[in-house]
Coordinates of C-alpha atoms in Angstrom, one line a residue:
X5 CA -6.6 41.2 -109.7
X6 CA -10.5 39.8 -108.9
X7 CA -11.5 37.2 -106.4
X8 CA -12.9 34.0 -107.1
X9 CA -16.3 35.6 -107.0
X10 CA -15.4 38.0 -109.8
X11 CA -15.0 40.7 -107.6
X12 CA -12.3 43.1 -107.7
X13 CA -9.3 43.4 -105.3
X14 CA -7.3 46.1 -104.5
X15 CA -4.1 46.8 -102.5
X16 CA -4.1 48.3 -99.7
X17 CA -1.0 50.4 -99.3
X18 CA -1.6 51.7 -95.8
X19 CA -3.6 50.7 -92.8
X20 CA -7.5 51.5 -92.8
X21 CA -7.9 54.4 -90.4
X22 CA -9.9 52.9 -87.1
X23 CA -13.0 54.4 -86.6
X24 CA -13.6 57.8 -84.4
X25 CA -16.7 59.2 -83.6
X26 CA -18.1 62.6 -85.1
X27 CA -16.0 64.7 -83.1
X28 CA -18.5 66.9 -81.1
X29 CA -16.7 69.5 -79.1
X30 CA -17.0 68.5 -75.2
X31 CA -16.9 72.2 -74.1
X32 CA -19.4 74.1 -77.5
X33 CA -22.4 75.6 -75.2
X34 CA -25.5 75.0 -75.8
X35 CA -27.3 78.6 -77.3
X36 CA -29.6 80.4 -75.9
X37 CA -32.2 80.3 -79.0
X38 CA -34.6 76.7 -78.9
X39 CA -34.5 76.9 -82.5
X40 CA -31.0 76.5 -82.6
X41 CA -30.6 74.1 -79.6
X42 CA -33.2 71.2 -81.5
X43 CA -31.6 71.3 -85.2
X44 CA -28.2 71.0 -83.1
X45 CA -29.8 68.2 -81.2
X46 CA -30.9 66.6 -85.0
X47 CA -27.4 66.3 -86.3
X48 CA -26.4 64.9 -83.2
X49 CA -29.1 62.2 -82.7
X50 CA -29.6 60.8 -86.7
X51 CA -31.3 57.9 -86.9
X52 CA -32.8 57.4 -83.2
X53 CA -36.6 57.3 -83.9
X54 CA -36.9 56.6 -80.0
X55 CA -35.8 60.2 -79.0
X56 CA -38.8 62.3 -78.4
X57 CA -39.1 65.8 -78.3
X58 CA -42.3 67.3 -76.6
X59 CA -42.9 71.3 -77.2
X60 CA -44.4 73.1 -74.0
X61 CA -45.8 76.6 -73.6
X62 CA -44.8 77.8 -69.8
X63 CA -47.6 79.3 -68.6
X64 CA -45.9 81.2 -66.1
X65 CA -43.3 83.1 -68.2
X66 CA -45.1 82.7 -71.7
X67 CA -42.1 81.5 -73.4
X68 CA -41.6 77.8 -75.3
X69 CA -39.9 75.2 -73.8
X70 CA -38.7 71.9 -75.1
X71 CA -38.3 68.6 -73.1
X72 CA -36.3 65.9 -74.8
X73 CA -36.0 62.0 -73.9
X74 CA -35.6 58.4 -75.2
X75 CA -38.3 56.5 -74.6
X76 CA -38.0 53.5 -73.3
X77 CA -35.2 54.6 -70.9
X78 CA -37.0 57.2 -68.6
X79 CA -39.9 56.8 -66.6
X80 CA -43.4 58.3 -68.5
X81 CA -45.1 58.3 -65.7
X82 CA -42.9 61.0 -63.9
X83 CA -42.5 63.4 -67.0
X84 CA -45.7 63.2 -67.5
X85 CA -47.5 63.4 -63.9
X86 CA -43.9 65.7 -62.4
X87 CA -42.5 67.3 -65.0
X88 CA -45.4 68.4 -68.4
X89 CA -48.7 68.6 -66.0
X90 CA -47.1 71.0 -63.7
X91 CA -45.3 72.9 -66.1
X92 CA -48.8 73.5 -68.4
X93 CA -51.5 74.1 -65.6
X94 CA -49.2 75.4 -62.7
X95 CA -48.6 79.5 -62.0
X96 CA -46.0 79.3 -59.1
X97 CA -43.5 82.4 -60.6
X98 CA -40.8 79.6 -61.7
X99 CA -40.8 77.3 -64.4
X100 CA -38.8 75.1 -62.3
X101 CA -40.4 75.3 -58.9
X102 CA -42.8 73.5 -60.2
X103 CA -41.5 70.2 -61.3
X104 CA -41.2 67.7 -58.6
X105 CA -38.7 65.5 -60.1
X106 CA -36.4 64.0 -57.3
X107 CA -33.1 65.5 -59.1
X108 CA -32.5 69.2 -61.4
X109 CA -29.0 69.5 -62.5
X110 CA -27.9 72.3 -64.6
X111 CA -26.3 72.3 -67.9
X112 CA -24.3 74.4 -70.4
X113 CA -22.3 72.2 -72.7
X114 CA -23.6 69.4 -75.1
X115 CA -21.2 66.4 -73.9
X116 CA -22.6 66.2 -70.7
X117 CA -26.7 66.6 -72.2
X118 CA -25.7 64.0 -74.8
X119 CA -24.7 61.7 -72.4
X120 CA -27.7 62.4 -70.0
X121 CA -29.9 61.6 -72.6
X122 CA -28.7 58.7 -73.5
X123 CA -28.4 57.4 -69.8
X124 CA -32.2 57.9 -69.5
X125 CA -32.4 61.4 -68.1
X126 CA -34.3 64.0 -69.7
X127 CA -33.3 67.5 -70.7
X128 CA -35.6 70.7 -70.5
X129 CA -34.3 73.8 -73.2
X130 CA -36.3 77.1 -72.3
X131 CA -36.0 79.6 -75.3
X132 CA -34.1 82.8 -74.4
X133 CA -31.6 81.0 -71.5
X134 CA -28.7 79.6 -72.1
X135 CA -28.9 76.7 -69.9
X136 CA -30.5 73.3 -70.0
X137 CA -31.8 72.0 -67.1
X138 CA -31.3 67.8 -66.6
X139 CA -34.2 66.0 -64.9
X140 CA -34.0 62.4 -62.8
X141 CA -36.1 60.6 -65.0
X142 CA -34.7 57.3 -65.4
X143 CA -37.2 54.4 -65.8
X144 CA -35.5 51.6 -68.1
X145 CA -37.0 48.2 -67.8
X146 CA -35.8 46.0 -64.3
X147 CA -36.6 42.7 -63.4
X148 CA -37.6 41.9 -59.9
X149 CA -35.2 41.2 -57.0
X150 CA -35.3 36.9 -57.0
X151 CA -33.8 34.4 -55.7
X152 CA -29.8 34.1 -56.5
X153 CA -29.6 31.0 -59.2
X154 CA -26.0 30.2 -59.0
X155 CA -25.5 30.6 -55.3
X156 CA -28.9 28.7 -53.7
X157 CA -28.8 29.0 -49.8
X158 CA -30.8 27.0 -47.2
X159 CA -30.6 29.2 -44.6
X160 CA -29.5 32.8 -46.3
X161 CA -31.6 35.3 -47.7
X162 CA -33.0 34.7 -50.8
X163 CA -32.4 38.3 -52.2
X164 CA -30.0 38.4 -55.3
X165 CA -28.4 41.3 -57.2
X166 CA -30.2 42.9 -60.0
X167 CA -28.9 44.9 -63.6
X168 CA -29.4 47.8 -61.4
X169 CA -26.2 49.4 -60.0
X170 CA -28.3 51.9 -57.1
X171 CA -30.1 48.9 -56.3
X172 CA -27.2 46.6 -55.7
X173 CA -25.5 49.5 -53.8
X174 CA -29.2 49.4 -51.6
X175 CA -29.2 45.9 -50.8
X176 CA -25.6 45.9 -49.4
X177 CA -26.6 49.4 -47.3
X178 CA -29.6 47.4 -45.9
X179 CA -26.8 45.0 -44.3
X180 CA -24.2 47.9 -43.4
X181 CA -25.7 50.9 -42.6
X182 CA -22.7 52.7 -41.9
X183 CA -21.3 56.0 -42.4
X184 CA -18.4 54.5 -42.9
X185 CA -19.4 52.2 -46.0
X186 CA -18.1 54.9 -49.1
X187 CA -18.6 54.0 -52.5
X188 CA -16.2 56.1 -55.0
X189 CA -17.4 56.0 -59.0
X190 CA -15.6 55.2 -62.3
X191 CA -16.4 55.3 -66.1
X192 CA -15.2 52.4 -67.9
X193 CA -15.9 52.4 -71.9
X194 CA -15.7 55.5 -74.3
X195 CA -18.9 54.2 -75.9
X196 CA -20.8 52.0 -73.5
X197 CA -19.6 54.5 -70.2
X198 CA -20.6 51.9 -67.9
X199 CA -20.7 53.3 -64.2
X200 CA -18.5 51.2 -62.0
X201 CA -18.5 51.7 -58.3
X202 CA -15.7 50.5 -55.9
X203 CA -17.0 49.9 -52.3
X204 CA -15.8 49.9 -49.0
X205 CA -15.3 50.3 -45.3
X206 CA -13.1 53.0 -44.8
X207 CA -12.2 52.8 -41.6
X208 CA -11.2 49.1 -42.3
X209 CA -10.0 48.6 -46.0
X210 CA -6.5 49.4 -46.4
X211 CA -5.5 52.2 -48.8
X212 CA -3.0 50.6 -51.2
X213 CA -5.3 47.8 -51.8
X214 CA -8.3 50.2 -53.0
X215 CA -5.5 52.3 -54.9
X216 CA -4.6 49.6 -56.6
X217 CA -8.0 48.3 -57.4
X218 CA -9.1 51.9 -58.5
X219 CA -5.8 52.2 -60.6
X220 CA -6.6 49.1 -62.3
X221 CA -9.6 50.4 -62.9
X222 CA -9.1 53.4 -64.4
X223 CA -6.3 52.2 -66.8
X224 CA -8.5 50.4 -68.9
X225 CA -9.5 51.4 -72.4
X226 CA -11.7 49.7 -73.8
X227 CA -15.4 50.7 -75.8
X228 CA -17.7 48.8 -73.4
X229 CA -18.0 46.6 -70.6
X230 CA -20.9 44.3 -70.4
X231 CA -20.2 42.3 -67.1
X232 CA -18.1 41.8 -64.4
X233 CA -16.6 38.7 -65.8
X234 CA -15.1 41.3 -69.0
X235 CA -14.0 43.8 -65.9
X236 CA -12.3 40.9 -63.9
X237 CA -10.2 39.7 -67.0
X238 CA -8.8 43.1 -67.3
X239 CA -7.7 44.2 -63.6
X240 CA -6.8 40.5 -62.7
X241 CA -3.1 39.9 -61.6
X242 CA -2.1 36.4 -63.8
X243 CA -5.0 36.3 -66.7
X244 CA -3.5 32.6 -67.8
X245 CA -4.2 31.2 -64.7
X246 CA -6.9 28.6 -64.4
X247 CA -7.6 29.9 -60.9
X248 CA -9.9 32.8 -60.8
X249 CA -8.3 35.5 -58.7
X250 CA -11.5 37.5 -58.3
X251 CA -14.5 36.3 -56.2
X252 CA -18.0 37.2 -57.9
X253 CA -20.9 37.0 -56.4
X254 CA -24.7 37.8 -56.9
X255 CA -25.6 37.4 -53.1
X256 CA -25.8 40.7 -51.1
X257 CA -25.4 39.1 -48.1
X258 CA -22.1 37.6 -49.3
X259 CA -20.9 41.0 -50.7
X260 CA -21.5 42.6 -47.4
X261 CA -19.8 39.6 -45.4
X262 CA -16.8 40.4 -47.6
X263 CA -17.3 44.4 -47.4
X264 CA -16.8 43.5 -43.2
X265 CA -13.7 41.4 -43.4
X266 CA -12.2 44.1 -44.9
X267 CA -12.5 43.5 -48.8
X268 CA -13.4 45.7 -51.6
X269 CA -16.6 45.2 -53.8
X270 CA -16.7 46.3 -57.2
X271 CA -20.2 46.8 -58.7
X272 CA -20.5 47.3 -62.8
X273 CA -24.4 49.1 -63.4
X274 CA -25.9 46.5 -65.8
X275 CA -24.8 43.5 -64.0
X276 CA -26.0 41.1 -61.6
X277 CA -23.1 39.8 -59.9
X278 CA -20.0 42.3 -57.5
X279 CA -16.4 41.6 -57.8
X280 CA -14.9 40.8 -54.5
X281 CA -10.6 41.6 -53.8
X282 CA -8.7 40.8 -52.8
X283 CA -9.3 36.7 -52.5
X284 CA -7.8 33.7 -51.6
X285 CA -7.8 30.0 -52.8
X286 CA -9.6 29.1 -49.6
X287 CA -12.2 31.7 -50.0
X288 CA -13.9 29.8 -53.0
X289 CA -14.4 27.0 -50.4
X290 CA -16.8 29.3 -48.2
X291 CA -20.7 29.6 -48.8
X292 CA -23.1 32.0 -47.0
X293 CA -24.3 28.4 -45.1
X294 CA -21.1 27.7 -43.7
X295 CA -21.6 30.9 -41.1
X296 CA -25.8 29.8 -40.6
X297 CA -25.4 26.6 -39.5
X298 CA -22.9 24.9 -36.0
X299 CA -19.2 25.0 -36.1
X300 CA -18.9 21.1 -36.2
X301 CA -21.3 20.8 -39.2
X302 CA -19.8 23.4 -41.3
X303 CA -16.3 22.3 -40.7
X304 CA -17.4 18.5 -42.2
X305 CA -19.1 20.2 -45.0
X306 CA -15.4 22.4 -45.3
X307 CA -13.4 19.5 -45.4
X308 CA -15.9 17.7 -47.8
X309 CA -15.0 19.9 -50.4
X310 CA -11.3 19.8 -50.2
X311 CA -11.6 16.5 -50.4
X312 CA -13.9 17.0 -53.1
X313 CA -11.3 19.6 -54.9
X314 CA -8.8 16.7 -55.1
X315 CA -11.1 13.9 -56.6
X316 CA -12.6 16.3 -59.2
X317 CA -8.7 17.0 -60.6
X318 CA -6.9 13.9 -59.8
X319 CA -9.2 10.8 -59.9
X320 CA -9.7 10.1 -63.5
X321 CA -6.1 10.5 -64.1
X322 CA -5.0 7.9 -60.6
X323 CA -7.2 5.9 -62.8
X324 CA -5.0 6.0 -66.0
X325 CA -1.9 5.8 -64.0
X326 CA -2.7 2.8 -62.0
X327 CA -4.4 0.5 -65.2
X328 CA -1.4 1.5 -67.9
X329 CA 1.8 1.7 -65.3
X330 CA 1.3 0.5 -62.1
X331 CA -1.2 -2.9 -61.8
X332 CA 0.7 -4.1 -58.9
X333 CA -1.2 -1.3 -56.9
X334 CA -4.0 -3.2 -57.9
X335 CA -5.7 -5.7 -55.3
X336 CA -5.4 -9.1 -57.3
X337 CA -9.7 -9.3 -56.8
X338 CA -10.1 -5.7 -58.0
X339 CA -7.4 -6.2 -60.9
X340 CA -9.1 -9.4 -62.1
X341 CA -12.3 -7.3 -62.1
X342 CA -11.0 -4.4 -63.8
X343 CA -9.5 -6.6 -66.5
X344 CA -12.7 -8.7 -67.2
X345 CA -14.5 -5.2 -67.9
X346 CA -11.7 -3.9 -69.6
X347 CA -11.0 -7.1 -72.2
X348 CA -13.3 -6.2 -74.7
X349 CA -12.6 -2.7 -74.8
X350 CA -10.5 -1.6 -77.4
X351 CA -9.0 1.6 -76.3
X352 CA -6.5 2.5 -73.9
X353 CA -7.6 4.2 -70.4
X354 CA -7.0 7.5 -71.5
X355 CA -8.8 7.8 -74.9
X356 CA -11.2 5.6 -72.3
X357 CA -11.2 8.8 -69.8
X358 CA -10.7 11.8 -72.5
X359 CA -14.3 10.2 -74.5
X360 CA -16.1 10.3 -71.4
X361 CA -14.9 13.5 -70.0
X362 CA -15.5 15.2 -73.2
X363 CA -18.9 13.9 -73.5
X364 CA -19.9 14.6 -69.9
X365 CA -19.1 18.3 -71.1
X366 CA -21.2 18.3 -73.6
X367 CA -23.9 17.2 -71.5
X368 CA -23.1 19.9 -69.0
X369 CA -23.0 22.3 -72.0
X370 CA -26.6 21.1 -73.2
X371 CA -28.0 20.7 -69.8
X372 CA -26.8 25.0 -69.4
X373 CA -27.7 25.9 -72.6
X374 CA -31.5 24.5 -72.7
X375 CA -35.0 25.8 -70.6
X376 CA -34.5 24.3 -67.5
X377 CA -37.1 21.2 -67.6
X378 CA -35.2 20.5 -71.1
X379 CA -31.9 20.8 -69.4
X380 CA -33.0 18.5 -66.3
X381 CA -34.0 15.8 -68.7
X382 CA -31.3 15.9 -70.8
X383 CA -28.5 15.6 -68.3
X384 CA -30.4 12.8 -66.4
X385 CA -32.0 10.5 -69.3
X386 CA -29.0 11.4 -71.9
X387 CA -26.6 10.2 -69.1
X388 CA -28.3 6.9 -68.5
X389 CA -29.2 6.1 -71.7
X390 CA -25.5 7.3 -73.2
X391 CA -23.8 5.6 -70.6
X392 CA -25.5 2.2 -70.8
X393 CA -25.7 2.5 -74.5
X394 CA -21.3 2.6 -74.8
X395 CA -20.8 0.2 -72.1
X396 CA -22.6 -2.0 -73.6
X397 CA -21.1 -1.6 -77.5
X398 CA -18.0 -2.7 -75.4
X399 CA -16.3 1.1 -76.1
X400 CA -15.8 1.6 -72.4
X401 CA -15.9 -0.4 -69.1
X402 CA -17.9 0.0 -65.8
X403 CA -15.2 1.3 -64.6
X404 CA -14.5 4.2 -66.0
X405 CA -18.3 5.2 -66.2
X406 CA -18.2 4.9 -62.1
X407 CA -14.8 7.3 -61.6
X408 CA -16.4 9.8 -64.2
X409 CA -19.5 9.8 -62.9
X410 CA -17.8 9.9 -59.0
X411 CA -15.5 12.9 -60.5
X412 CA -18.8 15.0 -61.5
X413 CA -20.1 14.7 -58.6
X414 CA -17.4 15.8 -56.3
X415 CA -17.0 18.6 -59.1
X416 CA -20.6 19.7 -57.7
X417 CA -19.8 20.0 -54.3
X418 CA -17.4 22.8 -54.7
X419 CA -19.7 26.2 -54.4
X420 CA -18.0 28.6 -56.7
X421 CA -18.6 27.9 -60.4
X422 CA -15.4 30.0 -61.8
X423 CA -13.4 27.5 -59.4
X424 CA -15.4 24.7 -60.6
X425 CA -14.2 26.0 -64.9
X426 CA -11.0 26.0 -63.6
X427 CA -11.2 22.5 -62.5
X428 CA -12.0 20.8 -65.6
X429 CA -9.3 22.4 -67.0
X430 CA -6.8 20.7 -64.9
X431 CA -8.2 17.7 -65.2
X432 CA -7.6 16.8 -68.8
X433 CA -4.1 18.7 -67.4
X434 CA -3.4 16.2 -65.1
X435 CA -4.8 13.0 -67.4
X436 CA -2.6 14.1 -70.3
X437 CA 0.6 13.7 -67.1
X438 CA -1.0 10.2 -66.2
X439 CA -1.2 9.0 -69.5
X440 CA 2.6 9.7 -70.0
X441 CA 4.8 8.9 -67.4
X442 CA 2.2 7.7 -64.5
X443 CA 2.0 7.9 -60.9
X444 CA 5.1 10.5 -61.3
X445 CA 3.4 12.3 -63.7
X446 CA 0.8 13.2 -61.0
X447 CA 2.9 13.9 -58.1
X448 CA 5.0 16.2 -60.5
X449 CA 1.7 17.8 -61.9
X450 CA 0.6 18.5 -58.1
X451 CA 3.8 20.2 -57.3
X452 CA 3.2 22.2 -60.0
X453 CA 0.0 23.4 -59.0
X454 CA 1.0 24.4 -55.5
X455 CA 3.7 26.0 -56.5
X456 CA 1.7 28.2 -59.1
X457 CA -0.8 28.7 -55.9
X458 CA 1.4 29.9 -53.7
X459 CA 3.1 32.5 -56.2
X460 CA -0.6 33.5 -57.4
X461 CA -1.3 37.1 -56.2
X462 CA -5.0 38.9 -55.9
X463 CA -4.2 43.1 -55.9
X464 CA -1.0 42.2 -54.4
X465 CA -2.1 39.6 -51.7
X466 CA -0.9 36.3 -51.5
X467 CA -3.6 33.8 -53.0
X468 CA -2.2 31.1 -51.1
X469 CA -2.9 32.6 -47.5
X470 CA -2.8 31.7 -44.7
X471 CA -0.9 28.5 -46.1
X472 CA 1.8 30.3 -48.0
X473 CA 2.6 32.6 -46.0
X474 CA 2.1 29.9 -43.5
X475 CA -0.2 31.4 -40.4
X476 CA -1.5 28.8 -38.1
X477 CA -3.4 31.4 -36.4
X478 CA -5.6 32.0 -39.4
X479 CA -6.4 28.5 -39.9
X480 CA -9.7 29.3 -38.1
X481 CA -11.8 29.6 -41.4
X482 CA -9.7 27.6 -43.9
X483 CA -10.7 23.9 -44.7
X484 CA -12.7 24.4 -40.6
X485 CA -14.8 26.4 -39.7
X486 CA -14.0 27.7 -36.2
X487 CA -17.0 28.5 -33.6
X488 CA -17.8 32.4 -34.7
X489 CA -16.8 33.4 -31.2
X490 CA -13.3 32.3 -32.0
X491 CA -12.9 34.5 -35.0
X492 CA -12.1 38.0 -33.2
X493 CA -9.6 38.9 -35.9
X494 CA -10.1 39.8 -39.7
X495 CA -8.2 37.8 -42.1
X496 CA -4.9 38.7 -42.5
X497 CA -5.2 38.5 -46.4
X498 CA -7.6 41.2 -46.1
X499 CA -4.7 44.0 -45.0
X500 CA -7.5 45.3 -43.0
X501 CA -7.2 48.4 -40.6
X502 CA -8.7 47.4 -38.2
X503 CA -7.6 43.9 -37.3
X504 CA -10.4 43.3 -34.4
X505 CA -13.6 42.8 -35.3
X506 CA -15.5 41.6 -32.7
X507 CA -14.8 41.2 -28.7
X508 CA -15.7 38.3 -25.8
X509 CA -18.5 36.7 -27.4
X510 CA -17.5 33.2 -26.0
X511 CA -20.7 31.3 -24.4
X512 CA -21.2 31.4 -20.3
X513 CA -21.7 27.8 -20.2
X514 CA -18.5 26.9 -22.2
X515 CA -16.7 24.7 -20.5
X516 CA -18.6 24.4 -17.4

């Protein structure tokens, strides 16, 4: 049988075979012969033009030595001022005395050197032992710490989280510098062994919560994990759920917040942003300013947002229900409007609302996708000129340019982007109910939605708390923010330990 293109095709009677790595044995020792140790090292590393192997006489012992490394992943600097100078021009009686590398770990078998190496480390062989000796050279390329671009703060720091997994762990120690605050490490991926650390207070996180995040995490089989967002899809309770059931975030101070109440962080080396668990629906409400500025403001800005949570997901499809179904609704002024805008139109509402939508997404998408000054202009000159352009070709009506544009808006007051995906989801959810049976479309579609909230779950914690379970007492940081002094107990959603977590800070002059 050939293809089209004249190529021939052949049956395959069983299954190709998935792909397995050469199968070097994790416990074969290294010998005690160089010689040996580097044409081993060869056939393991083919192909890798980056990994360089520098000869060096000890002057001490007279006896050949080898140092291997990638470049590019270890600091030159430090093998060359700490680890070949001393070794060349320095007589102390030991090879190894002399090398003033922060971290000397010895080795015998080639799984663990293999994997050194390729973490950045580099590896010393000394002819006639049969031990290698791994040095703390790593020195990849970092960016700077900067300013968090997702999460912008007024009054927070403006320290974000960089593709550095000890320097994330550093920042959050800088705001809890506690003996208490553990950190316990995983390796997730058989190829990429990403290092993935799970912290925590441990005087204050409960134990079944971090032994179900840690079992969660160590279930998973997979070749690599890039991000956090990859590692949240696979530990994450209801995966077809437009809600996120994870917080992430790339703001130390909001990790360490979190760490406090009594939640667990979950740091993945090569990412920017911590998983946070267990959370709730009202904790993608919260933002680091809510706690820096007065009670009373904080709780208007709180409320703002539910209120803006509820226009993003509803309003454009109130706006199909009410012009298809229901018109006496409609004041007669506002209806008369409404029907001189809509008479030349030739669609219904809903195509109306489903062309607008979909090409305010693809502004959003553009605006994302482009160097920032590019993006800017896009979204703000493509909106005006787009929008003008299709009212005017009489495709759609004022109208419906006003509740889109109104909808995006309150879609930008809401601080957490995952919530803010999830959002447009439901949307076109809830205009697709509109469009079909109306006002009782929407009310049915809302029922829906709490009732998928309140049996959501994050590591076994209600997502709907302290709603469903219903605990007035909690309502302190829901949709208000309570003076701080009134918050003495940890959230309950948290399972924390230790429930109290701070005493009578109430102000002298309250009251008086």
């Amino acid at each position: 049988m050939t293809s089209w293109f004249g190529r021939k095709k052949y049956a395959h009677t069983s299954k190709p075979k998935p792909y397995v790595a050469s199968p070097i044995a994790a416990s074969e020792p290294i010998s005690d012969q160089l010689e040996h140790n580097l044409l081993h090292l060869g056939q393991l590393f083919t192909d890798t033009p980056d990994l360089n192997i520098r000869h060096i006489p000890l002057r001490d012992t007279g006896e050949l030595a080898a140092l291997v490394y990638i470049e590019g992943l270890t600091d030159k600097n430090a093998i060359n001022n700490n680890v070949i100078n001393p070794l060349l021009h320095r007589a102390d009686g030991s090879s190894l005395s002399s090398i003033t590398v922060g971290r000397i770990t010895k080795l015998r078998d080639w799984a663990p050197i293999t994997s050194a190496i390729l973490k950045g480390s580099s590896i010393l062989f000394i002819d006639g032992q049969p031990d290698a000796f791994m040095l703390g050279t790593e020195g990849w390329p970092q960016r700077a710490i900067e300013d968090p671009q997702m999460e912008t703060s007024l009054k927070g720091a403006h320290q974000g989280f960089v593709e550095s997994i000890e320097q994330n762990i550093a920042l959050i120690r800088r705001y809890l510098p506690h003996r208490e605050l553990k950190i316990r490490n995983h390796q997730v991926g058989r190829r990429g062994d990403s290092r993935v650390g799970v912290m925590y207070l441990a005087d204050v996180a409960h134990p079944e919560v971090l032994r179900e995040m840690e079992e969660r995490i160590d279930r998973i089989d997979i070749d690599v994990i890039i991000n956090t967002g990859e590692l949240v899809e696979l530990i994450e309770d209801n995966p077809f759920s437009p809600f996120p059931q994870f917080m992430l975030t790339e703001r130390p101070d909001t990790a360490a917040s979190q760490v406090a109440q009594g939640r667990i962080v979950v740091l993945v080396d090569r990412s920017p942003s911590v998983i946070v668990g267990p959370s709730t629906f009202t904790s993608f409400f919260q933002s680091v300013d809510d706690y820096s500025t007065r009670w009373s403001i904080a709780t208007f800005i709180r409320l703002l947002r539910f209120f803006a949570f509820f226009v993003a997901i509803s309003l454009p499809a109130f706006y199909i229900a009410i012009t298809s179904y229901h018109f006496e609704l409609i004041p007669v002024k506002l209806l008369l409007t409404i029907g001189e805008y809509r008479g030349s139109v030739p669609f219904s509402p809903f195509i109306e609302a489903v062309f607008m939508e979909i090409t305010l997404e693809m502004m959003r998408e553009a605006g994302v996708r482009l160097p920032a000054p590019v993006g800017q202009t896009v979204g703000i000159v493509g909106g005006i000129v787009i929008g003008q352009a299709i009212v005017q070709a009489g495709l759609i009506s004022n109208i419906m340019v006003i509740v889109v544009a109104f909808t995006a808006i309150a879609s930008f007051i809401l601080p957490n982007y995952d919530l803010v995906a999830g959002v447009r989801l439901i949307r076109f959810l809830m205009m697709i109910a509109a469009s079909l049976f109306g006002l009782f479309g929407i009310v049915v579609s809302l029922m829906v939605l709490t009732g998928h909230l309140i049996a959501l779950e994050s590591l076994g914690t209600p997502f709907g708390s302290p709603f469903a379970p219903l605990r007035l007492s909690e309502w302190k940081d829901t949709f208000v923010r309570a003076p701080l002094w009134k918050m003495t107990k940890r959230p309950h959603s948290t399972r924390a330990v230790q429930s109290t977590r701070q005493g009578d800070n109430q102000p002298e002059g309250d009251g008086k």
